[in-house]
mmCIF file of C-alpha atoms in Angstrom:
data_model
loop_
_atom_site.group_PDB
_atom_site.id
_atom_site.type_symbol
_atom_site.label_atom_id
_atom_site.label_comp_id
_atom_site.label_asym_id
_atom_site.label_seq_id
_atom_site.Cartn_x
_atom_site.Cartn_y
_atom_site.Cartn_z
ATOM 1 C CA UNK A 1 18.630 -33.335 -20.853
ATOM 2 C CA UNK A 2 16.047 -31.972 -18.704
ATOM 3 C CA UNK A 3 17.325 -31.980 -15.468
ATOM 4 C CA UNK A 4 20.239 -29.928 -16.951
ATOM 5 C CA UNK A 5 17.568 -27.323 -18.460
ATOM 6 C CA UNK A 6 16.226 -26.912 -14.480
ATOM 7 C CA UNK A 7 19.521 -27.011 -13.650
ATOM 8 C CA UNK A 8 20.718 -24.105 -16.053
ATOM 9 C CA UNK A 9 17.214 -22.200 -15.370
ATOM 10 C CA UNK A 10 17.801 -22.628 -11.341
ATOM 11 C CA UNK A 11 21.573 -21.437 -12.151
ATOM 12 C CA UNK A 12 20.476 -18.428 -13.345
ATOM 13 C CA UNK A 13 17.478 -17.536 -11.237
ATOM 14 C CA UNK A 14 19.989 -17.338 -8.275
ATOM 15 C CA UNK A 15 22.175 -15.230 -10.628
ATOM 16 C CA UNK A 16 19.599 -12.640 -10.913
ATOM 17 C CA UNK A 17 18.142 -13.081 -7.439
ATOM 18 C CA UNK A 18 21.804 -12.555 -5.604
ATOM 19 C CA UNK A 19 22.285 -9.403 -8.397
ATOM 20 C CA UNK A 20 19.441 -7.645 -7.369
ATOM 21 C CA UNK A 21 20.591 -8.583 -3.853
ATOM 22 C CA UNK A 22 23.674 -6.872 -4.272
ATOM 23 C CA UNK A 23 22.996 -3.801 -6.510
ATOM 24 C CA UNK A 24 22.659 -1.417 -3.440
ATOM 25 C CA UNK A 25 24.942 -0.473 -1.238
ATOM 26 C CA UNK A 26 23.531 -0.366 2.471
ATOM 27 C CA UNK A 27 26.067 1.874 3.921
ATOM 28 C CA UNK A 28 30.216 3.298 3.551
ATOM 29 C CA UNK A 29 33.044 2.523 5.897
ATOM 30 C CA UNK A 30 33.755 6.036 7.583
ATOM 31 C CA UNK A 31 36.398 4.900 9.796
ATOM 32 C CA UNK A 32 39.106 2.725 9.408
ATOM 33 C CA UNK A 33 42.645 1.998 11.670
ATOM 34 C CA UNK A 34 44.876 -0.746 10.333
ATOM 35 C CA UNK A 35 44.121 -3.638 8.816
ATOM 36 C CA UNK A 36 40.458 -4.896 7.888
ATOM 37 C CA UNK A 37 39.132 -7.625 5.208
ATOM 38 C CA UNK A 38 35.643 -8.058 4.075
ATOM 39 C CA UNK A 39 34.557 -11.444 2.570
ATOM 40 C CA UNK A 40 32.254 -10.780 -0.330
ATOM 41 C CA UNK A 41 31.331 -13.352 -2.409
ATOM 42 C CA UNK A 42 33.764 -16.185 -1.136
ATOM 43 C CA UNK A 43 36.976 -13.682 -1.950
ATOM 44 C CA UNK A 44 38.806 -11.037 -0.158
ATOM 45 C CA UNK A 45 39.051 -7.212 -0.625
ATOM 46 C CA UNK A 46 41.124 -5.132 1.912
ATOM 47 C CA UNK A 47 38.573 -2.580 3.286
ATOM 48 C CA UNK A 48 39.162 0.986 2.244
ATOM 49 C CA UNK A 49 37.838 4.353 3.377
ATOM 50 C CA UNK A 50 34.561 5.285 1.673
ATOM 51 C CA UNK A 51 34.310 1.275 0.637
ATOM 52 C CA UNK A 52 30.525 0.408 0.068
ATOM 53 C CA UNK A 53 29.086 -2.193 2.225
ATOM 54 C CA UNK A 54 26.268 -5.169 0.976
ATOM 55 C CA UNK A 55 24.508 -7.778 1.871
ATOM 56 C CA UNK A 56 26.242 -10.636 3.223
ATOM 57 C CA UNK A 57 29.511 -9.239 3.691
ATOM 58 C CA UNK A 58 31.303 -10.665 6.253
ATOM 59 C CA UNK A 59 34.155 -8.227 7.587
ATOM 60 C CA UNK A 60 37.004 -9.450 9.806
ATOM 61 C CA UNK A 61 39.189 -6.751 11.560
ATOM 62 C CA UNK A 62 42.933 -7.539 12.622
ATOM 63 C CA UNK A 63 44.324 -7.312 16.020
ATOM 64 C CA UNK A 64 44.962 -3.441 16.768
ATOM 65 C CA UNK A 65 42.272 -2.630 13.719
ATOM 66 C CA UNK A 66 38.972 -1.324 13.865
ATOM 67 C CA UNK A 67 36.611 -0.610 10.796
ATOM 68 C CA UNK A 68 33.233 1.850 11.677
ATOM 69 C CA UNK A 69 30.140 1.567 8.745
ATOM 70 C CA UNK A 70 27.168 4.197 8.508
ATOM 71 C CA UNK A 71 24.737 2.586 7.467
ATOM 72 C CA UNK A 72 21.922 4.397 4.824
ATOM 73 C CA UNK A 73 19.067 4.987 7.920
ATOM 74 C CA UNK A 74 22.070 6.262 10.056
ATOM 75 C CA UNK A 75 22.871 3.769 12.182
ATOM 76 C CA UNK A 76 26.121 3.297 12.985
ATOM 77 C CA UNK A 77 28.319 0.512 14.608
ATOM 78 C CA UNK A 78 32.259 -0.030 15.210
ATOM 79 C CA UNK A 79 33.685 -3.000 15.531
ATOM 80 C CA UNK A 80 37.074 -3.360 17.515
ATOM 81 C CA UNK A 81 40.009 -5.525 16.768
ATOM 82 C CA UNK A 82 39.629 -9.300 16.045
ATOM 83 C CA UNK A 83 35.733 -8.956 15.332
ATOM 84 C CA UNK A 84 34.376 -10.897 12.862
ATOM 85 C CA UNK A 85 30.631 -9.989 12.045
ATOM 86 C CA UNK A 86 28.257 -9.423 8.812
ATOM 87 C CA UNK A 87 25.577 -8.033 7.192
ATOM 88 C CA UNK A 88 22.854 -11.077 7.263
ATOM 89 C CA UNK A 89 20.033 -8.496 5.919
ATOM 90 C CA UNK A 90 19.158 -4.944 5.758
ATOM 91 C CA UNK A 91 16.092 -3.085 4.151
ATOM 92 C CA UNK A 92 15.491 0.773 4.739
ATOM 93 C CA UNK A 93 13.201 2.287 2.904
ATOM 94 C CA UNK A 94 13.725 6.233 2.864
ATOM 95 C CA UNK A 95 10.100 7.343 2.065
ATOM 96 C CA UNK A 96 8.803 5.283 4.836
ATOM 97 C CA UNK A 97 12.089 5.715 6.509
ATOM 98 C CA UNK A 98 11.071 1.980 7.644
ATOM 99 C CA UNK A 99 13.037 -1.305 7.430
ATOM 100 C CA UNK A 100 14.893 -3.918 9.662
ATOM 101 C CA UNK A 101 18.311 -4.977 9.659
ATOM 102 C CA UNK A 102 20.226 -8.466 10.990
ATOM 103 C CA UNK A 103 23.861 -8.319 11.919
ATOM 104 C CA UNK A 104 26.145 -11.731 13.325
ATOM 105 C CA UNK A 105 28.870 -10.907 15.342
ATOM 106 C CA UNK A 106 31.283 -14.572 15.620
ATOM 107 C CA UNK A 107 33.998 -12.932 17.248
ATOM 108 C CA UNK A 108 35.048 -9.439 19.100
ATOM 109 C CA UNK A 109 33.466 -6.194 20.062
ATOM 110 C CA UNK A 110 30.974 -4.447 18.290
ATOM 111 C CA UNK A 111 29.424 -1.255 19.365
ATOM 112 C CA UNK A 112 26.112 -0.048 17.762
ATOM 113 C CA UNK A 113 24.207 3.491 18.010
ATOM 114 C CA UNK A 114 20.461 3.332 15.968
ATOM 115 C CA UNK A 115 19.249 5.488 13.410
ATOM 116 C CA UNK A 116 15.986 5.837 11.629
ATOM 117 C CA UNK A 117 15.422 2.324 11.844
ATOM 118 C CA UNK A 118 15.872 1.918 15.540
ATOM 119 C CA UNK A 119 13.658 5.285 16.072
ATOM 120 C CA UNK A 120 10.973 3.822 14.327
ATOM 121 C CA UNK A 121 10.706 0.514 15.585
ATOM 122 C CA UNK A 122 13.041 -0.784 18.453
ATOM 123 C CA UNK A 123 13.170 -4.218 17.800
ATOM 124 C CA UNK A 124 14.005 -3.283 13.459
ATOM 125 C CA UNK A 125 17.932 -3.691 14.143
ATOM 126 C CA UNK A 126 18.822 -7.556 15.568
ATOM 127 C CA UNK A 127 22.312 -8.302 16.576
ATOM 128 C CA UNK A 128 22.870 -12.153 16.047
ATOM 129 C CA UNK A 129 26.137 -13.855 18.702
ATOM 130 C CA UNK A 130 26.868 -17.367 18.396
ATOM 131 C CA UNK A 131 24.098 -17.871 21.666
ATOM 132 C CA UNK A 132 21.764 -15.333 21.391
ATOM 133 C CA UNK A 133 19.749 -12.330 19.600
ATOM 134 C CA UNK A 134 19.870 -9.137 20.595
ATOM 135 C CA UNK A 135 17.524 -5.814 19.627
ATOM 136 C CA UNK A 136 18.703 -2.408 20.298
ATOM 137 C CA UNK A 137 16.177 -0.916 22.680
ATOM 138 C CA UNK A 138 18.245 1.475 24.031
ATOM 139 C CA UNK A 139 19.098 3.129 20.974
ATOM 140 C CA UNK A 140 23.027 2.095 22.205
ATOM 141 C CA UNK A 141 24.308 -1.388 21.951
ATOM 142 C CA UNK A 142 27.608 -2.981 23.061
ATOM 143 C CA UNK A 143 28.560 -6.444 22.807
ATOM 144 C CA UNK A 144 31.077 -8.635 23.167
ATOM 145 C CA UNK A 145 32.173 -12.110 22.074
ATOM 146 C CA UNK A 146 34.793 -14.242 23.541
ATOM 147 C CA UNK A 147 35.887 -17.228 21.771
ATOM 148 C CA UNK A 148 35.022 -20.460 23.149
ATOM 149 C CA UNK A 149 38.545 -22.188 22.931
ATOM 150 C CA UNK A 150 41.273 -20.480 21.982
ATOM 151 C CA UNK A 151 42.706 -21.687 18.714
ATOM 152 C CA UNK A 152 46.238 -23.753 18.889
ATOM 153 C CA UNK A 153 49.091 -20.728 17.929
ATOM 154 C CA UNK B 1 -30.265 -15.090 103.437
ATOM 155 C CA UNK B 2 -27.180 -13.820 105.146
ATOM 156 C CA UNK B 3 -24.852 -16.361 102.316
ATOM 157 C CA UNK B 4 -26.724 -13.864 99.905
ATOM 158 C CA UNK B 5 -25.707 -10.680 101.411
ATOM 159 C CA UNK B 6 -22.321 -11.618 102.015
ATOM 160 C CA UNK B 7 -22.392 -12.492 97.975
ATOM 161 C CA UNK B 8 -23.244 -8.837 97.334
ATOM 162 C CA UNK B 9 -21.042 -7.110 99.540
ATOM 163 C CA UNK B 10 -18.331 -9.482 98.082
ATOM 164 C CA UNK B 11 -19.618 -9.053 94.269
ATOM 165 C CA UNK B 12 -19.852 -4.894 94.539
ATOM 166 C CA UNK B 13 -15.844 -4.797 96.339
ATOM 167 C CA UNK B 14 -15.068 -7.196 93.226
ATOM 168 C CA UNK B 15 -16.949 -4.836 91.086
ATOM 169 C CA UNK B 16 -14.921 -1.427 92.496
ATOM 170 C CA UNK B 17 -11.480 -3.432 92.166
ATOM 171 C CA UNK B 18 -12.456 -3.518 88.638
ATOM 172 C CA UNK B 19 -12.895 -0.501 87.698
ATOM 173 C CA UNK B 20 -10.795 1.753 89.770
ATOM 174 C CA UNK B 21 -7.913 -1.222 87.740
ATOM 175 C CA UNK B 22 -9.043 0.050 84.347
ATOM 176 C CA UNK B 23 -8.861 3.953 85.376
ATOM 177 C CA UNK B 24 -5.091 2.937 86.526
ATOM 178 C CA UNK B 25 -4.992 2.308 82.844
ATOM 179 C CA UNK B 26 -6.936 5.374 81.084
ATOM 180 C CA UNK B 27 -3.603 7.942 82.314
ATOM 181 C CA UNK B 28 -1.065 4.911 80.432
ATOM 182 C CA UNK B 29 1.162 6.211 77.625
ATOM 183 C CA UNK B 30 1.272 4.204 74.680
ATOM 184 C CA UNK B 31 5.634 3.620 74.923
ATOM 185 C CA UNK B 32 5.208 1.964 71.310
ATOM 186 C CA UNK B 33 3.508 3.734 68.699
ATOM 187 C CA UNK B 34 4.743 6.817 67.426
ATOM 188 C CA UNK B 35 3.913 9.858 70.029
ATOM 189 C CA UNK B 36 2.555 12.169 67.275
ATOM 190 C CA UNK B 37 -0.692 11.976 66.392
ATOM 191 C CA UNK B 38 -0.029 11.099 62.597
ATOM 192 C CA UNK B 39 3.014 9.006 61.563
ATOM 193 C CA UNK B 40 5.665 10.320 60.427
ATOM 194 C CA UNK B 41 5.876 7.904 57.204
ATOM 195 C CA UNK B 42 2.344 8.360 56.077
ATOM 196 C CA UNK B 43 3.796 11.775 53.755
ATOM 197 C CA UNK B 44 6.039 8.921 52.285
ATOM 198 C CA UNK B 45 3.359 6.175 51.433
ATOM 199 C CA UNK B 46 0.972 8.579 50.081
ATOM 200 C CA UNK B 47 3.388 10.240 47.748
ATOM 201 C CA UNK B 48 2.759 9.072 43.791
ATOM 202 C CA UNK B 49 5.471 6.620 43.186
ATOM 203 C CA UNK B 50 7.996 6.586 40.811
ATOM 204 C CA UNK B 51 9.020 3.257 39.314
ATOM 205 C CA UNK B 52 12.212 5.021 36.792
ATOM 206 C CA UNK B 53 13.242 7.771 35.349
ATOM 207 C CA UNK B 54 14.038 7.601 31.712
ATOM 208 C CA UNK B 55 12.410 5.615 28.528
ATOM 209 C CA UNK B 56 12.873 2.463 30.003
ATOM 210 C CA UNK B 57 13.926 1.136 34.080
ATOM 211 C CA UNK B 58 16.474 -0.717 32.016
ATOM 212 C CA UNK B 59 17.601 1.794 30.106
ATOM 213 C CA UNK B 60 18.386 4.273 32.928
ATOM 214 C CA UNK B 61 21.759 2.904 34.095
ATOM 215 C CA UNK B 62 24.328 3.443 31.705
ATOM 216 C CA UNK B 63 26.338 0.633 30.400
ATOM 217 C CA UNK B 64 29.770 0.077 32.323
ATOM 218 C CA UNK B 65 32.836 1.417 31.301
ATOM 219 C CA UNK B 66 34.768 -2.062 29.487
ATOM 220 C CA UNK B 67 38.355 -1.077 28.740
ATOM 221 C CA UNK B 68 37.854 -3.627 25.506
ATOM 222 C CA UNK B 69 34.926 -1.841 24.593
ATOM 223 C CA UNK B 70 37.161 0.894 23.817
ATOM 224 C CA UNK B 71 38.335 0.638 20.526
ATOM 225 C CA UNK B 72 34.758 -0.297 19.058
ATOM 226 C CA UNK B 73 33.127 2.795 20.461
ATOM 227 C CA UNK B 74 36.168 4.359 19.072
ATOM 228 C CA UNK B 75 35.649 3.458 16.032
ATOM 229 C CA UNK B 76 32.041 4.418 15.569
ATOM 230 C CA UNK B 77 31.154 6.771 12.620
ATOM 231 C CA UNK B 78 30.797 10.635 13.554
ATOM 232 C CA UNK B 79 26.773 11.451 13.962
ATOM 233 C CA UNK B 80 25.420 12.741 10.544
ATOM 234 C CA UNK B 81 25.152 16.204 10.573
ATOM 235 C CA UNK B 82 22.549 18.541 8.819
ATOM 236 C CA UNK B 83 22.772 22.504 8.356
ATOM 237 C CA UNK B 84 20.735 25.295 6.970
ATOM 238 C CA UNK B 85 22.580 28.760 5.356
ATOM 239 C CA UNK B 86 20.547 31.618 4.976
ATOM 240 C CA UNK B 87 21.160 33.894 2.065
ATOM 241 C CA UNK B 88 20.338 37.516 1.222
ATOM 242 C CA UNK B 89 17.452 38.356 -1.020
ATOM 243 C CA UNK B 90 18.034 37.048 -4.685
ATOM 244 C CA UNK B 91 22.139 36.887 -3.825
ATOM 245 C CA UNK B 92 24.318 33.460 -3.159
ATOM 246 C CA UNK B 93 25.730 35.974 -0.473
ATOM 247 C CA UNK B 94 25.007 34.690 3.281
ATOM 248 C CA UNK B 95 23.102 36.652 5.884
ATOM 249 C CA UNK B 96 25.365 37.708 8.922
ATOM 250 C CA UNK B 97 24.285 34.768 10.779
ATOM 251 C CA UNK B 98 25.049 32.342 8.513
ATOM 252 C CA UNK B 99 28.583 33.456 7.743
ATOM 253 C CA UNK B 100 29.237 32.801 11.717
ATOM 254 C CA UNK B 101 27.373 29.187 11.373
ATOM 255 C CA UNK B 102 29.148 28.251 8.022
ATOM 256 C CA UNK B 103 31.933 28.057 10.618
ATOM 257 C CA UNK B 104 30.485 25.342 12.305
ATOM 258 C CA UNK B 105 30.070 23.354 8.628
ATOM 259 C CA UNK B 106 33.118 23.185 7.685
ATOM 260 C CA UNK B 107 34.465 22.369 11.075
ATOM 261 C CA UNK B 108 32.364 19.370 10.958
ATOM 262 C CA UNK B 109 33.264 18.158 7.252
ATOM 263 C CA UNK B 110 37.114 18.492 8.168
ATOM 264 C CA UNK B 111 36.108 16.411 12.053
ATOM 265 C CA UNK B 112 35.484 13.250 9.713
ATOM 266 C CA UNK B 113 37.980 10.638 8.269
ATOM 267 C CA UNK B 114 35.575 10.478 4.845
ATOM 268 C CA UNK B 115 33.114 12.685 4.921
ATOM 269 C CA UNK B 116 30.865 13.441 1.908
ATOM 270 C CA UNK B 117 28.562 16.702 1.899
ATOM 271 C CA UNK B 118 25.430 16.881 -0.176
ATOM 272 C CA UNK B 119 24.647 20.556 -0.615
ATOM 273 C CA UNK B 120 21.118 21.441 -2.072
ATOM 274 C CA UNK B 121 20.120 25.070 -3.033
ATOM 275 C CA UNK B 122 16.777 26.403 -2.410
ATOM 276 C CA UNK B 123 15.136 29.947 -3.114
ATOM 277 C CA UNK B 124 11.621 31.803 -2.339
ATOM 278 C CA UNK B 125 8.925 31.799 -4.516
ATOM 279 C CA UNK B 126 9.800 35.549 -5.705
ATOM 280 C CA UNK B 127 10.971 35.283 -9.312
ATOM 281 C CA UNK B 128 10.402 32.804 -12.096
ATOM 282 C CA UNK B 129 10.516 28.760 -12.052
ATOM 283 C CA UNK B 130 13.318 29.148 -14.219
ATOM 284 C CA UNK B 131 15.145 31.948 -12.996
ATOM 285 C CA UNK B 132 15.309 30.074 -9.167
ATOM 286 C CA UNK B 133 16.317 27.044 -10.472
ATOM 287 C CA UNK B 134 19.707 29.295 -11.455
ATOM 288 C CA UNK B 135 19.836 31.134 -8.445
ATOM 289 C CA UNK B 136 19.730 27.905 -5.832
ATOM 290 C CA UNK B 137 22.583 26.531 -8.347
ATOM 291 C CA UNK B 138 24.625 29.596 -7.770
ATOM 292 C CA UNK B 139 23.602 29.088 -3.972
ATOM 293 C CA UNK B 140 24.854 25.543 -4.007
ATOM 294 C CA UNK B 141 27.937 26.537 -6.131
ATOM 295 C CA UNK B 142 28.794 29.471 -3.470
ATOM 296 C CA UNK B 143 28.743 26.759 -0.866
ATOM 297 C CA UNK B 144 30.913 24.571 -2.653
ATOM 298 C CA UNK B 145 33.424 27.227 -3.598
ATOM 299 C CA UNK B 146 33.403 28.206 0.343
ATOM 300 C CA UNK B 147 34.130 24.131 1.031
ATOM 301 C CA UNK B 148 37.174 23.961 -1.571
ATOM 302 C CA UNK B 149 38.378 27.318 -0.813
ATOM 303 C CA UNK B 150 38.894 25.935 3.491
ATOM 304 C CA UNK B 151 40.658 22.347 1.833
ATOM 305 C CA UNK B 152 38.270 20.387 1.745
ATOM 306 C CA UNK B 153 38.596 17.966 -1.303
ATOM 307 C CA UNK B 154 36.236 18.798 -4.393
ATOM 308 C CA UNK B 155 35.531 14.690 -4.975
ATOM 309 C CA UNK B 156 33.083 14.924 -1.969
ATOM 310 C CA UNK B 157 30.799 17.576 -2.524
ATOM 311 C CA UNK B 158 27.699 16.826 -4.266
ATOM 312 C CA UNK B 159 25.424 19.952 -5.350
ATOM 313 C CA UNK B 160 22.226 20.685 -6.579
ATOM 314 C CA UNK B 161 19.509 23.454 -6.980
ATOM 315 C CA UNK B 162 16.173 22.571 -6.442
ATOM 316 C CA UNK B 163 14.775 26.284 -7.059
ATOM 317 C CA UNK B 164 11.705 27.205 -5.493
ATOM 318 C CA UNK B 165 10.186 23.535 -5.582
ATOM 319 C CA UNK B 166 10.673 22.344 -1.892
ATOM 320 C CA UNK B 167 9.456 25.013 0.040
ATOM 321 C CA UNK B 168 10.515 24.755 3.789
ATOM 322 C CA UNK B 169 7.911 27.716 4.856
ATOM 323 C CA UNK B 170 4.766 27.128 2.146
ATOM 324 C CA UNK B 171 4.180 30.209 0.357
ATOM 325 C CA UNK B 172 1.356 31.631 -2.455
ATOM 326 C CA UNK B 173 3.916 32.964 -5.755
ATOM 327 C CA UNK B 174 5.720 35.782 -5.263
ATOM 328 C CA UNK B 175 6.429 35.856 -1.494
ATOM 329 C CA UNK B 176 9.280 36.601 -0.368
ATOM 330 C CA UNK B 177 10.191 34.355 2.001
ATOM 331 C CA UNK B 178 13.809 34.758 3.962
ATOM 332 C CA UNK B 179 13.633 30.919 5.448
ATOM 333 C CA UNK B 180 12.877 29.822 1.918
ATOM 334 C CA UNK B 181 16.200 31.252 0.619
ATOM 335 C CA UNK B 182 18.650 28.384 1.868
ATOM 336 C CA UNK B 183 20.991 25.212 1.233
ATOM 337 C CA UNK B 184 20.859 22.235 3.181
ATOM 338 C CA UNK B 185 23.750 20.630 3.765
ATOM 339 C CA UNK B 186 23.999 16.794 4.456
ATOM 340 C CA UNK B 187 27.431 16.218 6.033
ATOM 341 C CA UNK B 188 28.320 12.209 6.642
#
């Protein structure tokens, strides 16, 4: 019986952890061409303009699709066709107008211009690839990832 | 005695050889330093030096053009734009200028695929707390009848009047103040 009680109480810890985690939005897709999916949660949505972005969504853009997200701090990144990236963390906090944000790009093109974030500290924004970190120090940021192997068709 | 005199005569001719040698000298140009008195490069390594222009030597360069690039850069959001509209004294009517910039606005709203405008009244401190809090509503409402009335869709205007609580020029009560008497408008 007790290890189902820790069980239950873990259960819904995480509940309320990843519900606090996901009650604000940390920016709205503003441009969209074709056709995009975003992974929230383990199921699929088809991106729409306006859509809110969270934590942890992981979007995945078609061939000949793109998908652009302003972010709360205004930063702002594209992401080209075939990209797959997500939003590992993000924090902004407007009074401060301080925070730091982690994106993972697996797959594509992803450009990035900073906002507040960036203009207060240059190393706030992190771009993840499958090798290496990158900070935008530049207040630009363009990167690209080619896929090791090309999948069977 | 004579062995010493010849020594002499033989030790001053040696002597005279010597030096009339080293006067051949004294008239030589120097054929490979430079024949101005100062070189020409010393202007050069005294000047302060620059390491790069710019915030950072690796910043300076721009990035290279990638043709796959494209379409990301592409698709990056429009830059969030912010505007001030001046009005006339205790009216939601604009000043002259601001009829010419209001322009500019709505240009910018219609430029975006989804934009969303956040328009926020504001007034001087002439006039009551109460009776400002009305006025930068009508101020907000004028701008948002001006948005609708040039297409743009109603479901992405947000307004709000703020009266004379956020000064942008700090005034004593009862100033009239013309770069108090504004909206703001957020456009993203």
């Amino acid at each position: 019986m007790v290890p189902k009680k820790i069980v239950l109480a873990l259960l819904s810890f995480t509940l309320l952890f990843s519900s606090t985690g996901y009650a604000q939005s940390v920016g709205v897709v503003k441009t969209l061409l074709g056709d995009v999916q975003l992974s929230r949660a383990g199921e699929f949505v088809k991106v729409g303009l306006g859509d809110e972005v969270f934590i942890d969504d992981a979007l995945h853009t078609d061939s000949n699709s793109s998908v652009g997200i302003l972010f709360n701090d205004n930063t702002r990144i594209g992401a080209g066709p075939n990209t797959r990236f997500s939003i590992d963390s993000y924090h902004f906090d407007n009074q401060s107008q301080q925070g730091q944000a982690d994106l993972s790009i697996v797959n594509g093109t992803l450009a990035l211009v900073g906002g507040q974030l960036t203009a207060k500290r240059l190393d706030a924004v992190k771009v993840h690839t499958p090798t290496t970190t990158l900070t935008v120090s530049c207040s630009t940021l363009s990167v690209k990832v080619e896929p090791l192997t090309k999948e069977a068709p | 005695m004579m062995l010493t005199h010849i020594f002499r005569i033989l030790s001053f001719l040696l002597l005279s050889v010597l030096i009339t040698g080293c006067s051949g000298y004294s008239s030589a140009v120097n054929s490979f330093g430079p024949e101005t008195p100062t070189s020409e490069m010393r202007e050069e390594i005294e000047a302060p030096l620059v390491l790069a222009e710019g915030e950072s030597a690796f910043c300076a360069k721009p990035v290279e053009a990638d043709p796959e690039m494209e379409p990301a850069i592409a698709a990056l959001p429009a830059e969030p734009y912010r505007a001030r509209l001046y009005f006339i004294f205790d009216t939601s009517t604009f000043t002259a200028e601001s009829e010419a910039a209001a322009q500019k606005v709505f240009d910018e709203i219609k430029a975006r695929q989804i934009a969303e405008a956040i328009v926020i009244g504001h007034t001087d401190t002439m006039g009551s707390e109460q009776y400002n809090i009305g006025l930068s509503e009508r101020r907000a409402e004028r701008v948002r009848q001006e948005l609708i009335r040039r297409g743009i869709p109603e479901n992405i205007i947000t307004t709000k009047g703020m009266g004379e609580s956020e000064l942008l020029i700090d005034t004593a009560d009862e100033v009239a103040e013309a770069r108090n008497r504004r909206v703001e408008i957020d456009v993203r």
